[in-house]
Tab-separated table of C-alpha atoms and ligand atoms in Angstrom:
chain	number	residue	atom	x	y	z
A	1	UNK	CA	-14.095	7.561	32.924
A	2	UNK	CA	-11.095	5.425	32.277
A	3	UNK	CA	-8.502	5.420	34.988
A	4	UNK	CA	-5.096	5.656	33.364
A	5	UNK	CA	-3.483	5.416	36.788
A	6	UNK	CA	-4.017	1.703	36.461
A	7	UNK	CA	-1.945	1.624	33.287
A	8	UNK	CA	1.332	-0.215	33.604
A	9	UNK	CA	4.264	1.230	31.768
A	10	UNK	CA	6.287	-1.005	29.539
A	11	UNK	CA	9.597	0.080	30.947
A	12	UNK	CA	9.129	-0.036	34.673
A	13	UNK	CA	5.631	-1.241	35.447
A	14	UNK	CA	5.197	1.953	37.477
A	15	UNK	CA	1.755	3.461	37.967
A	16	UNK	CA	0.985	6.862	36.579
A	17	UNK	CA	0.433	9.632	39.098
A	18	UNK	CA	-2.904	10.683	40.535
A	19	UNK	CA	-4.304	13.719	38.705
A	20	UNK	CA	-3.929	17.104	40.406
A	21	UNK	CA	-6.156	20.069	39.577
A	22	UNK	CA	-5.306	21.628	36.228
A	23	UNK	CA	-3.543	24.980	36.497
A	24	UNK	CA	-5.203	26.150	33.321
A	25	UNK	CA	-8.673	27.635	33.604
A	26	UNK	CA	-11.265	25.169	32.342
A	27	UNK	CA	-13.103	26.066	29.149
A	28	UNK	CA	-16.302	24.350	28.019
A	29	UNK	CA	-15.124	22.518	24.933
A	30	UNK	CA	-18.745	21.763	23.995
A	31	UNK	CA	-18.995	25.414	23.035
A	32	UNK	CA	-16.078	25.214	20.662
A	33	UNK	CA	-16.555	24.452	17.018
A	34	UNK	CA	-13.952	22.893	14.788
A	35	UNK	CA	-12.586	25.535	12.409
A	36	UNK	CA	-13.844	25.363	8.860
A	37	UNK	CA	-11.636	23.763	6.225
A	38	UNK	CA	-8.729	26.110	5.572
A	39	UNK	CA	-9.541	27.969	8.789
A	40	UNK	CA	-6.775	29.846	10.513
A	41	UNK	CA	-4.115	27.858	12.298
A	42	UNK	CA	-4.291	30.245	15.254
A	43	UNK	CA	-7.846	29.062	15.972
A	44	UNK	CA	-6.720	25.489	15.736
A	45	UNK	CA	-3.892	26.188	18.163
A	46	UNK	CA	-6.344	27.723	20.656
A	47	UNK	CA	-8.656	24.772	20.247
A	48	UNK	CA	-5.870	22.227	20.744
A	49	UNK	CA	-4.718	24.060	23.865
A	50	UNK	CA	-8.208	24.121	25.350
A	51	UNK	CA	-8.847	20.463	24.623
A	52	UNK	CA	-5.608	19.511	26.360
A	53	UNK	CA	-6.240	21.849	29.288
A	54	UNK	CA	-9.670	20.344	29.909
A	55	UNK	CA	-8.996	16.674	29.287
A	56	UNK	CA	-9.340	14.366	32.292
A	57	UNK	CA	-6.740	11.981	30.883
A	58	UNK	CA	-4.767	12.007	27.658
A	59	UNK	CA	-3.406	9.241	25.438
A	60	UNK	CA	-0.731	10.490	23.032
A	61	UNK	CA	-0.036	8.322	19.999
A	62	UNK	CA	2.789	8.495	17.462
A	63	UNK	CA	2.936	6.907	14.002
A	64	UNK	CA	4.155	3.354	13.503
A	65	UNK	CA	7.948	3.050	13.522
A	66	UNK	CA	8.137	6.402	15.280
A	67	UNK	CA	10.901	8.826	14.424
A	68	UNK	CA	12.290	11.508	16.712
A	69	UNK	CA	9.594	14.027	15.702
A	70	UNK	CA	6.697	11.659	16.426
A	71	UNK	CA	8.030	10.209	19.666
A	72	UNK	CA	9.717	13.435	20.790
A	73	UNK	CA	6.430	15.339	20.318
A	74	UNK	CA	4.483	12.773	22.323
A	75	UNK	CA	7.063	12.571	25.114
A	76	UNK	CA	7.535	16.335	25.449
A	77	UNK	CA	3.799	17.001	25.546
A	78	UNK	CA	3.257	13.997	27.818
A	79	UNK	CA	5.920	15.172	30.268
A	80	UNK	CA	4.476	18.681	30.302
A	81	UNK	CA	0.950	17.445	30.980
A	82	UNK	CA	2.173	14.953	33.594
A	83	UNK	CA	3.944	17.787	35.364
A	84	UNK	CA	0.563	19.486	35.601
A	85	UNK	CA	-0.827	16.335	37.218
A	86	UNK	CA	-2.715	14.998	34.235
A	87	UNK	CA	-2.794	11.227	33.719
A	88	UNK	CA	-1.018	10.606	30.415
A	89	UNK	CA	0.215	7.656	28.407
A	90	UNK	CA	2.307	7.605	25.219
A	91	UNK	CA	2.115	4.781	22.704
A	92	UNK	CA	2.605	3.583	19.119
A	93	UNK	CA	1.461	0.394	17.415
A	94	UNK	CA	4.747	-0.913	15.958
A	95	UNK	CA	7.381	-2.065	16.731
A	96	UNK	CA	7.014	-3.571	20.221
A	97	UNK	CA	9.750	-1.456	21.769
A	98	UNK	CA	10.989	2.105	21.481
A	99	UNK	CA	13.498	2.157	18.575
A	100	UNK	CA	16.962	1.726	20.070
A	101	UNK	CA	18.290	5.082	18.867
A	102	UNK	CA	15.431	6.902	20.669
A	103	UNK	CA	15.727	5.123	24.007
A	104	UNK	CA	17.814	7.918	25.484
A	105	UNK	CA	14.958	10.417	25.126
A	106	UNK	CA	13.628	11.495	28.531
A	107	UNK	CA	10.110	10.448	29.487
A	108	UNK	CA	10.316	6.792	28.431
A	109	UNK	CA	8.417	5.914	31.630
A	110	UNK	CA	5.308	7.363	29.969
A	111	UNK	CA	5.419	4.779	27.162
A	112	UNK	CA	2.702	2.144	27.459
A	113	UNK	CA	2.217	-0.980	25.320
A	114	UNK	CA	-0.871	-0.718	23.050
A	115	UNK	CA	-2.664	-3.541	24.875
A	116	UNK	CA	-2.232	-1.758	28.211
A	117	UNK	CA	-3.703	1.581	27.101
A	118	UNK	CA	-7.025	2.696	28.581
A	119	UNK	CA	-9.658	1.619	26.035
A	120	UNK	CA	-11.721	4.824	26.415
A	121	UNK	CA	-9.350	7.793	26.738
A	122	UNK	CA	-10.967	11.121	27.504
A	123	UNK	CA	-8.735	12.767	24.882
A	124	UNK	CA	-6.795	10.889	22.230
A	125	UNK	CA	-4.053	12.924	20.538
A	126	UNK	CA	-2.144	11.768	17.475
A	127	UNK	CA	1.185	13.448	16.797
A	128	UNK	CA	3.069	13.601	13.480
A	129	UNK	CA	0.533	11.247	11.888
A	130	UNK	CA	-0.600	12.210	8.364
A	131	UNK	CA	-3.290	9.582	7.877
A	132	UNK	CA	-5.091	7.054	10.031
A	133	UNK	CA	-3.304	4.053	8.452
A	134	UNK	CA	-0.040	5.387	9.892
A	135	UNK	CA	-1.411	4.591	13.358
A	136	UNK	CA	-1.526	0.869	12.629
A	137	UNK	CA	-3.645	-1.021	15.171
A	138	UNK	CA	-4.007	2.080	17.390
A	139	UNK	CA	-6.441	3.559	14.868
A	140	UNK	CA	-9.075	1.626	16.856
A	141	UNK	CA	-8.835	4.199	19.697
A	142	UNK	CA	-10.446	6.829	17.468
A	143	UNK	CA	-13.698	4.853	17.766
A	144	UNK	CA	-13.624	4.511	21.533
A	145	UNK	CA	-12.161	7.790	22.854
A	146	UNK	CA	-14.425	10.603	24.037
A	147	UNK	CA	-12.622	13.234	21.945
A	148	UNK	CA	-9.750	13.136	19.471
A	149	UNK	CA	-7.223	15.715	18.358
A	150	UNK	CA	-4.804	15.456	15.422
A	151	UNK	CA	-1.593	17.514	15.772
A	152	UNK	CA	0.497	17.315	12.623
A	153	UNK	CA	2.540	19.162	9.997
A	154	UNK	CA	2.152	16.863	6.951
A	155	UNK	CA	0.909	18.618	3.809
A	156	UNK	CA	-0.879	15.350	3.029
A	157	UNK	CA	-2.772	15.251	6.361
A	158	UNK	CA	-6.218	13.748	5.789
A	159	UNK	CA	-7.845	15.349	8.880
A	160	UNK	CA	-8.996	12.017	10.234
A	161	UNK	CA	-9.815	13.092	13.799
A	162	UNK	CA	-12.600	15.022	15.501
A	163	UNK	CA	-10.487	18.156	16.098
A	164	UNK	CA	-7.344	19.215	14.257
A	165	UNK	CA	-4.315	21.391	14.652
A	166	UNK	CA	-2.572	20.933	11.312
A	167	UNK	CA	0.108	23.368	10.165
A	168	UNK	CA	1.887	22.295	6.995
A	169	UNK	CA	4.154	25.344	7.341
A	170	UNK	CA	5.623	24.028	10.614
A	171	UNK	CA	9.010	22.396	10.129
A	172	UNK	CA	8.209	19.657	12.626
A	173	UNK	CA	5.402	18.551	14.905
A	174	UNK	CA	7.623	19.461	17.869
A	175	UNK	CA	7.372	23.147	16.839
A	176	UNK	CA	3.606	22.891	17.226
A	177	UNK	CA	3.965	21.104	20.570
A	178	UNK	CA	6.214	23.915	21.821
A	179	UNK	CA	3.527	26.459	20.871
A	180	UNK	CA	0.916	24.445	22.801
A	181	UNK	CA	3.156	24.157	25.871
A	182	UNK	CA	3.674	27.927	25.743
A	183	UNK	CA	-0.092	28.501	25.549
A	184	UNK	CA	-0.632	26.162	28.482
A	185	UNK	CA	1.983	28.080	30.470
A	186	UNK	CA	4.017	24.908	30.979
A	187	UNK	CA	7.742	25.753	31.093
A	188	UNK	CA	9.938	23.743	28.727
A	189	UNK	CA	12.686	22.229	30.852
A	190	UNK	CA	15.823	20.447	29.672
A	191	UNK	CA	14.204	17.015	29.541
A	192	UNK	CA	11.212	18.143	27.507
A	193	UNK	CA	13.635	20.241	25.464
A	194	UNK	CA	15.729	17.211	24.499
A	195	UNK	CA	12.648	15.585	22.999
A	196	UNK	CA	11.761	18.748	21.108
A	197	UNK	CA	15.320	19.240	19.893
A	198	UNK	CA	15.575	15.673	18.584
A	199	UNK	CA	12.434	16.092	16.478
A	200	UNK	CA	13.484	19.542	15.296
A	201	UNK	CA	16.967	18.467	14.191
A	202	UNK	CA	15.841	15.320	12.378
A	203	UNK	CA	12.862	16.839	10.570
A	204	UNK	CA	14.842	19.880	9.361
A	205	UNK	CA	17.779	17.845	8.014
A	206	UNK	CA	19.874	19.123	10.906
A	207	UNK	CA	18.626	22.691	10.325
A	208	UNK	CA	19.404	22.766	6.604
A	209	UNK	CA	15.714	23.379	5.886
A	210	UNK	CA	14.876	25.096	9.152
A	211	UNK	CA	12.833	28.302	9.119
A	212	UNK	CA	13.300	31.128	11.646
A	213	UNK	CA	10.728	29.586	14.028
A	214	UNK	CA	12.734	26.376	14.140
A	215	UNK	CA	16.024	28.188	14.731
A	216	UNK	CA	14.451	30.348	17.456
A	217	UNK	CA	13.047	27.255	19.172
A	218	UNK	CA	16.443	25.542	18.967
A	219	UNK	CA	18.063	28.564	20.614
A	220	UNK	CA	15.504	28.442	23.423
A	221	UNK	CA	16.063	24.730	23.950
A	222	UNK	CA	19.826	25.158	24.135
A	223	UNK	CA	19.292	27.935	26.667
A	224	UNK	CA	17.114	25.497	28.652
A	225	UNK	CA	20.127	23.202	28.934
A	226	UNK	CA	19.877	20.929	25.890
A	227	UNK	CA	23.276	19.820	24.581
A	228	UNK	CA	22.768	19.066	20.867
A	229	UNK	CA	25.755	16.730	20.333
A	230	UNK	CA	24.686	14.579	23.302
A	231	UNK	CA	21.057	14.401	22.171
A	232	UNK	CA	21.900	13.587	18.553
A	233	UNK	CA	24.735	11.120	19.133
A	234	UNK	CA	22.537	8.002	19.515
A	235	UNK	CA	19.916	9.220	17.042
A	236	UNK	CA	21.892	10.085	13.921
A	237	UNK	CA	25.570	10.251	14.776
A	238	UNK	CA	26.546	6.694	15.651
A	239	UNK	CA	26.205	3.356	13.883
A	240	UNK	CA	27.660	-0.119	14.361
A	241	UNK	CA	30.744	-0.874	12.264
A	242	UNK	CA	28.718	-3.183	9.988
A	243	UNK	CA	26.883	-0.084	8.742
A	244	UNK	CA	29.964	0.926	6.745
A	245	UNK	CA	29.957	-2.349	4.787
A	246	UNK	CA	26.224	-2.127	4.136
A	247	UNK	CA	26.625	1.477	2.927
A	248	UNK	CA	29.421	0.461	0.611
A	249	UNK	CA	27.256	-2.266	-0.970
A	250	UNK	CA	24.038	-0.313	-1.389
A	251	UNK	CA	25.697	2.929	-2.528
A	252	UNK	CA	27.907	0.984	-4.937
A	253	UNK	CA	24.799	-0.675	-6.379
A	254	UNK	CA	22.849	2.600	-6.745
A	255	UNK	CA	21.329	3.202	-10.177
A	256	UNK	CA	21.124	6.605	-11.874
A	257	UNK	CA	18.353	7.073	-14.442
A	258	UNK	CA	18.914	10.516	-15.911
A	259	UNK	CA	15.839	10.309	-18.128
A	260	UNK	CA	13.407	9.753	-15.248
A	261	UNK	CA	11.290	12.454	-13.603
A	262	UNK	CA	10.878	14.293	-16.895
A	263	UNK	CA	14.622	14.486	-17.374
A	264	UNK	CA	15.425	15.691	-13.846
A	265	UNK	CA	16.841	12.284	-12.953
A	266	UNK	CA	16.190	9.513	-10.448
A	267	UNK	CA	18.778	7.759	-8.300
A	268	UNK	CA	17.695	4.644	-6.404
A	269	UNK	CA	19.015	1.678	-4.507
A	270	UNK	CA	17.556	-1.464	-2.981
A	271	UNK	CA	18.317	-2.787	0.508
A	272	UNK	CA	17.163	-6.386	0.759
A	273	UNK	CA	17.460	-8.615	3.807
A	274	UNK	CA	20.779	-10.086	2.594
A	275	UNK	CA	22.602	-6.777	2.293
A	276	UNK	CA	20.904	-5.511	5.447
A	277	UNK	CA	22.678	-8.268	7.388
A	278	UNK	CA	20.632	-7.813	10.543
A	279	UNK	CA	21.326	-4.088	10.889
A	280	UNK	CA	18.758	-1.904	12.671
A	281	UNK	CA	16.172	0.201	10.804
A	282	UNK	CA	18.204	3.201	11.958
A	283	UNK	CA	21.107	2.114	9.741
A	284	UNK	CA	18.846	1.692	6.703
A	285	UNK	CA	17.191	5.072	7.234
A	286	UNK	CA	20.537	6.835	6.959
A	287	UNK	CA	21.095	5.730	3.343
A	288	UNK	CA	18.634	8.160	1.750
A	289	UNK	CA	20.516	11.139	3.194
A	290	UNK	CA	23.626	10.147	1.257
A	291	UNK	CA	21.875	8.986	-1.905
A	292	UNK	CA	19.931	12.250	-2.235
A	293	UNK	CA	23.159	14.220	-2.622
A	294	UNK	CA	23.704	12.804	-6.148
A	295	UNK	CA	23.871	15.959	-8.283
A	296	UNK	CA	22.430	14.329	-11.390
A	297	UNK	CA	19.171	13.322	-9.718
A	298	UNK	CA	16.148	15.436	-8.790
A	299	UNK	CA	14.640	12.455	-6.969
A	300	UNK	CA	16.257	9.832	-4.732
A	301	UNK	CA	14.584	6.590	-3.651
A	302	UNK	CA	15.653	3.875	-1.219
A	303	UNK	CA	13.676	0.614	-1.183
A	304	UNK	CA	13.998	-1.147	2.170
A	305	UNK	CA	12.775	-4.703	2.616
A	306	UNK	CA	10.478	-5.017	5.643
A	307	UNK	CA	9.277	-8.617	5.135
A	308	UNK	CA	9.520	-11.339	2.480
A	309	UNK	CA	7.146	-9.415	0.235
A	310	UNK	CA	7.037	-5.846	1.604
A	311	UNK	CA	9.142	-2.790	0.938
A	312	UNK	CA	9.213	0.634	2.555
A	313	UNK	CA	10.221	3.244	-0.010
A	314	UNK	CA	11.795	6.533	1.104
A	315	UNK	CA	11.714	9.433	-1.339
A	316	UNK	CA	13.568	12.754	-1.351
A	317	UNK	CA	13.503	15.464	-4.005
A	318	UNK	CA	14.943	18.774	-5.006
A	319	UNK	CA	12.904	21.762	-6.106
A	320	UNK	CA	10.504	21.752	-7.920
A	321	UNK	CA	9.657	18.055	-7.662
A	322	UNK	CA	6.822	17.173	-5.275
A	323	UNK	CA	7.403	13.675	-3.909
A	324	UNK	CA	4.439	14.002	-1.491
A	325	UNK	CA	2.191	13.904	-4.563
A	326	UNK	CA	4.138	10.996	-6.068
A	327	UNK	CA	3.970	9.042	-2.800
A	328	UNK	CA	0.253	9.782	-2.413
A	329	UNK	CA	-0.365	8.432	-5.922
A	330	UNK	CA	1.309	5.217	-4.781
A	331	UNK	CA	-0.689	4.907	-1.545
A	332	UNK	CA	1.767	6.707	0.770
A	333	UNK	CA	2.265	10.299	1.870
A	334	UNK	CA	4.673	12.771	3.397
A	335	UNK	CA	6.119	16.187	2.705
A	336	UNK	CA	6.883	17.915	-0.597
A	337	UNK	CA	10.609	17.060	-0.450
A	338	UNK	CA	10.484	13.961	1.819
A	339	UNK	CA	7.854	11.281	1.443
A	340	UNK	CA	7.365	7.535	1.299
A	341	UNK	CA	5.112	4.642	0.427
A	342	UNK	CA	4.778	0.914	1.026
A	343	UNK	CA	5.074	-1.622	-1.786
A	344	UNK	CA	4.173	-5.310	-1.897
A	345	UNK	CA	5.903	-7.560	-4.426
A	346	UNK	CA	8.927	-7.245	-6.717
A	347	UNK	CA	10.835	-4.060	-5.747
A	348	UNK	CA	11.588	-3.300	-9.409
A	349	UNK	CA	7.840	-2.932	-9.951
A	350	UNK	CA	7.901	-0.204	-7.276
A	351	UNK	CA	10.666	1.558	-9.228
A	352	UNK	CA	8.608	1.249	-12.425
A	353	UNK	CA	5.512	2.615	-10.673
A	354	UNK	CA	7.554	5.485	-9.262
A	355	UNK	CA	8.992	6.324	-12.698
A	356	UNK	CA	5.473	6.339	-14.107
A	357	UNK	CA	4.091	8.798	-11.543
A	358	UNK	CA	7.163	11.034	-11.798
A	359	UNK	CA	6.657	11.267	-15.560
A	360	UNK	CA	3.088	12.492	-15.215
B	401	AMP	P1	11.042	8.522	5.666
B	401	AMP	O1	11.602	8.376	4.300
B	401	AMP	O2	10.674	7.214	6.288
B	401	AMP	O3	11.900	9.387	6.523
B	401	AMP	O4	9.649	9.290	5.510
B	401	AMP	C1	9.584	10.590	4.960
B	401	AMP	C2	8.202	11.134	5.127
B	401	AMP	O5	7.260	10.349	4.385
B	401	AMP	C3	7.694	11.119	6.556
B	401	AMP	O6	7.095	12.367	6.799
B	401	AMP	C4	6.667	10.034	6.615
B	401	AMP	O7	5.603	10.402	7.421
B	401	AMP	C5	6.221	9.855	5.177
B	401	AMP	N1	6.045	8.434	4.865
B	401	AMP	C6	7.044	7.528	4.759
B	401	AMP	N2	6.556	6.315	4.464
B	401	AMP	C7	5.221	6.436	4.390
B	401	AMP	C8	4.146	5.524	4.112
B	401	AMP	N3	4.385	4.229	3.871
B	401	AMP	N4	2.893	6.025	4.128
B	401	AMP	C9	2.663	7.328	4.381
B	401	AMP	N5	3.629	8.231	4.635
B	401	AMP	C10	4.894	7.809	4.643
B	402	MN	MN1	7.528	11.313	11.495
B	403	MN	MN1	7.460	15.232	11.398
């Protein structure tokens, strides 16, 4: 068995705590079978809970360039398990450090650099990851762990693990994590709650698209002591002054193609390294939320340069346009109204490819 106590954390170099006996009754996971395709989510929730309750040590991984839902899910679950004495580590393949806007989330001491993770985790859990490519170099752990569990809410999830708890009806992965914590009997305190709230607010467009489950969870978290304005300030509510100039350039250069998407309209803009002017990814990610409000467009796209030749494309749509399908056709994935893909080469060719799939 791998000893995650020997794992050094990136932030403090502290050692993880010695495991204490689990407070949840052990269940023989060998007797459990993975639910059949399309099987009920309730069974998958039970299975996920039992796997976590029985694991000797747990490595929790988020997708590359983690957002608040991915990292918040991993940190909240990691903190809950650590409080039950389980050795846990949280990681993601890229970038090298926790994104600046998420550094205020509690539980950062659980974050471990990929190279310092135990090579043979007893249970590997991926959170908010729709397909194995979104794990980057950490996909390798799926070959060396004893058991793996995929916890995710993407409609496009490819079920790439050994066990799965996938609920495309959940507004965020943090909603699913809260259900697991409840099943495990682990109370959600303020610190875990801040992680859950951050994921919930960002993935629901600040509760615009939130269902009753998400609102009920938010109410619980606020009762547990979470202060929403404080949690969200560094994540979505503050930017350096240079952001305003960048916004002015890229919004001013936005193009509206009313004939695209079978006449429903496409609005897009391109953020290259020049206009980016050294701003953080956080500043670039905010652009799509403004662009998508253009009334004349059913689809909005922002093309963000990530290297000399690479572009990350963010897509948003209004009913009834399914951008998850469009992104999947272009090698990406996501949700019906929020998706993305990666493009290599001339960004205008990405726009052409997008127009082509939206016209199908
Ligand atoms: P974003 O526009 O980056 O906020 O992403 C919106 C949604 O699309 C998220 O759920 C992502 O998981 C998904 N997504 C974005 N980019 C990609 C990509 N290159 N490959 C697969 N899924 C992506
Ligand atoms: Mn995510
Ligand atoms: Mn999510």
